[in-house]
Amino acid sequence: MTRTPPLVLATVALVAAYAIGAVIAVAGGIASVAEVFGNGSKTSAPFFILVVELLAAYAFLRGRIAGAWVLVAMSGLSTAAFLFDGDFNADGLATGHVVWQAVEGWLAVLVFSLAVTALIRRRRRPAAAAAA
């Protein structure tokens, strides 16, 4: 039985959170469907980020370390946007929206840390095997 890596599970959770955030944005009148797909909203990432993150997680699952590099870049970008773009706790957002933003931010940091950990472990593995 093969175990799914935590990085893949966390990435799927992050993408699901972004998708739910898009539904919240459209249902709550924060953004239109076109805005959600094109540029994202205050409660979701742009659609292309969801696609790239899922593809990167799949690549990592298939043993490609490049997937972890892409996830470091994308989740790092998402974390920076969360912290500095001014959308977090923006005017007009209800408490539930801000809580959802915090969940997405936490998941982005989780994916980032798991991807960095995967890169560190992957880089050390050949040296450790050679020393043994």
GROMACS .gro file of C-alpha atoms in nm:
model
  132
    1MET     CA    1   0.000   0.000   0.000
    2THR     CA    2   0.139   0.337  -0.104
    3ARG     CA    3   0.099   0.630   0.131
    4THR     CA    4   0.011   0.971  -0.012
    5PRO     CA    5   0.273   1.229   0.091
    6PRO     CA    6   0.154   1.501   0.332
    7LEU     CA    7   0.261   1.765   0.078
    8VAL     CA    8   0.014   1.629  -0.176
    9LEU     CA    9  -0.267   1.612   0.081
   10ALA     CA   10  -0.199   1.967   0.201
   11THR     CA   11  -0.192   2.095  -0.158
   12VAL     CA   12  -0.526   1.932  -0.237
   13ALA     CA   13  -0.668   2.088   0.081
   14LEU     CA   14  -0.533   2.430  -0.021
   15VAL     CA   15  -0.677   2.404  -0.372
   16ALA     CA   16  -1.012   2.292  -0.226
   17ALA     CA   17  -1.006   2.590   0.011
   18TYR     CA   18  -0.938   2.825  -0.280
   19ALA     CA   19  -1.227   2.670  -0.475
   20ILE     CA   20  -1.461   2.706  -0.176
   21GLY     CA   21  -1.337   3.064  -0.136
   22ALA     CA   22  -1.433   3.130  -0.498
   23VAL     CA   23  -1.784   3.001  -0.433
   24ILE     CA   24  -1.802   3.217  -0.120
   25ALA     CA   25  -1.689   3.521  -0.319
   26VAL     CA   26  -1.950   3.474  -0.592
   27ALA     CA   27  -2.230   3.385  -0.349
   28GLY     CA   28  -2.143   3.675  -0.119
   29GLY     CA   29  -2.119   3.931  -0.397
   30ILE     CA   30  -1.750   3.995  -0.336
   31ALA     CA   31  -1.656   3.908  -0.695
   32SER     CA   32  -1.813   3.793  -1.019
   33VAL     CA   33  -1.747   3.455  -1.177
   34ALA     CA   34  -1.521   3.622  -1.436
   35GLU     CA   35  -1.320   3.796  -1.165
   36VAL     CA   36  -1.281   3.473  -0.968
   37PHE     CA   37  -1.146   3.286  -1.271
   38GLY     CA   38  -0.931   3.569  -1.402
   39ASN     CA   39  -0.781   3.752  -1.109
   40GLY     CA   40  -0.914   3.573  -0.802
   41SER     CA   41  -1.098   3.745  -0.523
   42LYS     CA   42  -1.042   3.847  -0.164
   43THR     CA   43  -1.135   3.491  -0.061
   44SER     CA   44  -0.978   3.291  -0.345
   45ALA     CA   45  -0.672   3.265  -0.567
   46PRO     CA   46  -0.685   3.298  -0.946
   47PHE     CA   47  -0.789   2.981  -1.128
   48PHE     CA   48  -0.449   2.929  -1.290
   49ILE     CA   49  -0.287   2.898  -0.946
   50LEU     CA   50  -0.524   2.615  -0.857
   51VAL     CA   51  -0.437   2.432  -1.179
   52VAL     CA   52  -0.061   2.482  -1.142
   53GLU     CA   53  -0.063   2.371  -0.778
   54LEU     CA   54  -0.261   2.056  -0.860
   55LEU     CA   55  -0.025   1.971  -1.147
   56ALA     CA   56   0.277   2.030  -0.924
   57ALA     CA   57   0.132   1.807  -0.653
   58TYR     CA   58   0.069   1.536  -0.911
   59ALA     CA   59   0.425   1.568  -1.040
   60PHE     CA   60   0.558   1.537  -0.686
   61LEU     CA   61   0.337   1.234  -0.627
   62ARG     CA   62   0.489   1.076  -0.937
   63GLY     CA   63   0.839   1.129  -0.796
   64ARG     CA   64   0.932   1.454  -0.969
   65ILE     CA   65   1.110   1.690  -0.730
   66ALA     CA   66   1.028   1.980  -0.965
   67GLY     CA   67   0.674   1.961  -0.827
   68ALA     CA   68   0.804   2.059  -0.484
   69TRP     CA   69   0.998   2.350  -0.634
   70VAL     CA   70   0.682   2.477  -0.804
   71LEU     CA   71   0.485   2.440  -0.481
   72VAL     CA   72   0.749   2.637  -0.290
   73ALA     CA   73   0.720   2.918  -0.544
   74MET     CA   74   0.341   2.919  -0.567
   75SER     CA   75   0.266   2.883  -0.196
   76GLY     CA   76   0.537   3.138  -0.116
   77LEU     CA   77   0.370   3.379  -0.358
   78SER     CA   78   0.030   3.307  -0.201
   79THR     CA   79   0.170   3.366   0.148
   80ALA     CA   80   0.328   3.694   0.043
   81ALA     CA   81   0.004   3.804  -0.119
   82PHE     CA   82  -0.188   3.707   0.194
   83LEU     CA   83   0.043   3.917   0.409
   84PHE     CA   84   0.099   4.221   0.189
   85ASP     CA   85  -0.168   4.274  -0.079
   86GLY     CA   86  -0.422   4.435   0.153
   87ASP     CA   87  -0.702   4.185   0.089
   88PHE     CA   88  -0.681   4.026   0.434
   89ASN     CA   89  -0.949   4.178   0.658
   90ALA     CA   90  -1.035   4.431   0.386
   91ASP     CA   91  -1.326   4.669   0.424
   92GLY     CA   92  -1.658   4.509   0.336
   93LEU     CA   93  -1.562   4.158   0.443
   94ALA     CA   94  -1.762   3.983   0.712
   95THR     CA   95  -1.601   3.793   0.998
   96GLY     CA   96  -1.660   3.462   0.820
   97HIS     CA   97  -1.475   3.589   0.512
   98VAL     CA   98  -1.176   3.688   0.723
   99VAL     CA   99  -1.177   3.351   0.899
  100TRP     CA  100  -1.179   3.180   0.558
  101GLN     CA  101  -0.889   3.399   0.446
  102ALA     CA  102  -0.698   3.291   0.757
  103VAL     CA  103  -0.764   2.922   0.679
  104GLU     CA  104  -0.632   2.971   0.326
  105GLY     CA  105  -0.328   3.157   0.458
  106TRP     CA  106  -0.254   2.883   0.708
  107LEU     CA  107  -0.283   2.616   0.438
  108ALA     CA  108  -0.050   2.812   0.208
  109VAL     CA  109   0.211   2.830   0.485
  110LEU     CA  110   0.164   2.457   0.549
  111VAL     CA  111   0.218   2.371   0.181
  112PHE     CA  112   0.523   2.599   0.172
  113SER     CA  113   0.680   2.437   0.478
  114LEU     CA  114   0.608   2.083   0.358
  115ALA     CA  115   0.752   2.161   0.013
  116VAL     CA  116   1.068   2.308   0.165
  117THR     CA  117   1.097   2.003   0.390
  118ALA     CA  118   1.059   1.773   0.087
  119LEU     CA  119   1.337   1.960  -0.092
  120ILE     CA  120   1.568   1.942   0.206
  121ARG     CA  121   1.502   1.572   0.259
  122ARG     CA  122   1.542   1.495  -0.110
  123ARG     CA  123   1.875   1.676  -0.131
  124ARG     CA  124   2.014   1.498   0.177
  125ARG     CA  125   1.903   1.150   0.082
  126PRO     CA  126   2.178   1.067  -0.175
  127ALA     CA  127   2.457   1.192   0.054
  128ALA     CA  128   2.322   0.994   0.349
  129ALA     CA  129   2.296   0.681   0.133
  130ALA     CA  130   2.656   0.723   0.009
  131ALA     CA  131   2.790   0.757   0.364
  132ALA     CA  132   2.626   0.436   0.481
   0.00000   0.00000   0.00000
